[in-house]
Amino acid sequence: MSSKRQQQQPPPPDGDLAQDAINPYASQSRWRHAESSAYARYERGKPSSAHGHPHLHQHHHHHQPVAREADSRGAGVGDLANFLNKSRLDPSEMRAVDDGTGAANHHRPTTPRFTPIVAGAHEVRVAVGTASTSEEGLPAEQQQQAGPPPDGREIVCGPLLNYRRMEGTYWIGSALVVTAGGGRTQPIVPTLELRQAAPAGGNGTTVEGRCLYSDARNTFWRFDLVVEMEEVETKWEYELPGLRFASKTKPRVNSFFVPALSESMRIMFHSCNGFSVGTDEAAWSGPALWNDVLRKHQERPFHVMIGGGDQIYNDGIRVSGPLKGWSNIKNPVTRREHPFPESLRQECDDYYLKNYIRWYSTEPFAGANGQIPQLNIWDDHDIIDGFGSYVKEFMKCDVFRGIGGTAHKYYMLFQHHLPPPVSTYTSDAPPATAAEEGQGMDPNQSMNAYVHPPLSEPNYIYGPKAGPYVAEHSHNMFTQLGARIAFLGIDARTERTRHQVNYPETYDAIFTRLKQELSAAARSGRPFKHLVLLLGIPIAYPRLTWLENIFASPVMGPIKFLNRRIGLGGSFFNSFDGSVDLLDDLDDHYTARTHKKERNWLVEKLQGICAEFSIRTTILGGDVHLAAFGRFYSNPHLNVPIEQDYRYIVNVVSSAIVNKPPPAAVANLLARRNKIHHLNHDTYETLLKLFDRDPGETPKTAAHNNVTMPSRNFAMITENSPNNPGSATPNGAAAANGAAAATYLHPDMASQSQQHHQRPGTSSSSRPSSTSHGTSDPSTHQSKDSKHKDGRLPLHAGEVGCGTGHKAADPARHGRDSDGSLDVCIWVEKDQHDPSGRTQGYGLTVPALAYTGPRPPSLDLLPPRSRGSSTARTSSIRG
């Protein structure tokens, strides 16, 4: 080959000897880039044409192979990778590549050449002998790949309905299904067929699914539902053509109801929807009360199902799940400092996913999910028992931060139909950068998964900053429940610590949005008349400060020490931070001393909102595993009619729909502690004597207890629509006589109400009926001197005859009046051994508010820790 031809030849990718010769810094070793002597033999044995430059072979075939330059970026830089791949690729994966020289290069694999050799977390644990027996040979996030690959058409969970908001005359919701298999790409995009049910019928619409999240195990598909509301209530049907259910009993066609444009929604409320660890589920007939929910839905359909927290119990993660070993660590310091590596995150992720699929596919709860649209907030058991209420040092540990993020991931997917964050906390991941808030990005978690970009929707009020232990923003909700009811749901878990429930900045965002919505409705000429506020935990509830003081006192110190050393006290102490096991439940309560200022500020702020917009607030609370009905109301000496009393705020306590209730002794103790408390000088609070008799044939409470019911239950709330024909009195029984609603009750009525709740020695047939209460002489209702001062007895006509005889407890009369009030009924289980879940209703009516007085000063109160000079007002609080 002539030198002239060499000059015309373009420089080869790997350089040539002439270039090396003029490099004064060239290494003496031609193999300075070689990985091993095996590679040297491989290089020497290659035909020169493999490089596509036969002149190089002529030039140096008698010399040692030429190493490439360190900064070379030509095609030849893949030689070492090709050599490594040669020993781990099947010959069928190799292909011939024409390099333009007429010779085939058989060293190029068809798969991407950048294929790192990776040992997964499971394989490492197998190698060192620490793999769990439940893993069955595959890491958690790859177990779905065993056997034939999923075709993406099998539904393993769902459909789950969510209600989102109203926009003008349109009802907006979503449906979610979880299918088997998935990954960064999906083999199909499913569709949903939505149509109005007969007799209206019609062709309907086709909705394309939106993938929220997908990995090798499952794919989450969301279908956005938009329905135009009409002048009458409408029934809508939907199905998922092309998909098949893993369950053979699932109906192919599901349905839901949308209220008339001029009506408010019928509401079902529940909480504590699962069993605590160790509960004998068979002894409680499983989730039997959902049978009663579906019966009542068939009789008169619910439009929305509000979940007040603990929609699922994930506590088993520490008993039979991946945190069992960690929970068994005796030394609290060792347990607190335990890491949360990627391998443990994968196991916990798999636990939450499988537990959600299991529980949300359990009938009859699963059947309700596909028929009644949901609105949910979460609580501690959606994560793990007591999350947020342990000491700060423990809550900040890697394991709790890790499971908080993982639980939040599936809370977003299953309960809100929203895409999760791209990654959740692990102790392996690099810390978040200054530009990243919360967890930050961990590319390892999304390597083989698809995550939809974040969705922002107007029905959410996002917390301005991430939570202290769950590094995500709180998702609070505002939406419209039909024509005259507004809904506000406060996320009371994401930002919770032992000393706060929500950040002051979050309260600012919530109440700013609330005032904007209420003002806009008032300007439109269609004002809201009721505000339903979801808190999750009761706010008008008996104090247990004395018990908190005992559990937190120094006298418990020696007992805690002996518990750590020799196990004294056993399960009386929790296995996390070593505190008394009940203390986290007490610290959760708004009535706990650590939350007292925040609670009182919140109630006063709500009272100000009620006064400014003449709107009645009804608070929904759960968590405590019993039923009760609390109220805030004006000091009786102020002589304010309840219909004009903006301080009258009720708290419907309904818990649990599935979990077992506390022992009767606990409910009776709470009843003994039901005092009349003073929120401030102008506001009193207490529980109403609602339960005139026990449900069923088995006694559940002591003779003195009419205020707490330790039996499984759920609540139903319906507006007495002004469009209804009929009575205009809250209890409906006095309409014929034209009786007006009472401000405070005549002594005769108070006496009757007291007798009504003296259950010992009386039968239900011997107590006064609601009719006899409602037809009392209306002139006696107007006497200013006739009011009684015991707020545990009925305060107005809607509470007279409350309990089993009230019209709100009668399905035929519930919600049939026309005065704009709310009928509230708590349905209580009669017999835990009855799998049909039959219940007894206890009802009362909450009147609408008609306030036209001055603007109360509580509207200007700032949240706790930001109140400045306003804190002087709290000095009058004596509760």
Short mmCIF file of N, CA, C and O in Angstrom, two decimals, residues 11 23 372 407:
data_model
loop_
_atom_site.label_atom_id
_atom_site.label_comp_id
_atom_site.label_asym_id
_atom_site.label_seq_id
_atom_site.Cartn_x
_atom_site.Cartn_y
_atom_site.Cartn_z
N PRO A 11 -8.84 9.00 8.48
CA PRO A 11 -8.27 8.46 9.73
C PRO A 11 -9.20 7.42 10.30
O PRO A 11 -10.40 7.61 10.38
N ASN A 23 2.69 11.32 19.42
CA ASN A 23 2.14 11.65 20.73
C ASN A 23 3.22 11.47 21.78
O ASN A 23 3.58 10.33 22.12
N ILE A 372 -70.76 3.38 43.99
CA ILE A 372 -70.93 4.64 44.72
C ILE A 372 -69.62 5.42 44.64
O ILE A 372 -68.60 4.98 45.16
N ALA A 407 -46.64 4.17 51.37
CA ALA A 407 -48.09 4.18 51.60
C ALA A 407 -48.74 5.33 50.85
O ALA A 407 -49.85 5.19 50.31
#
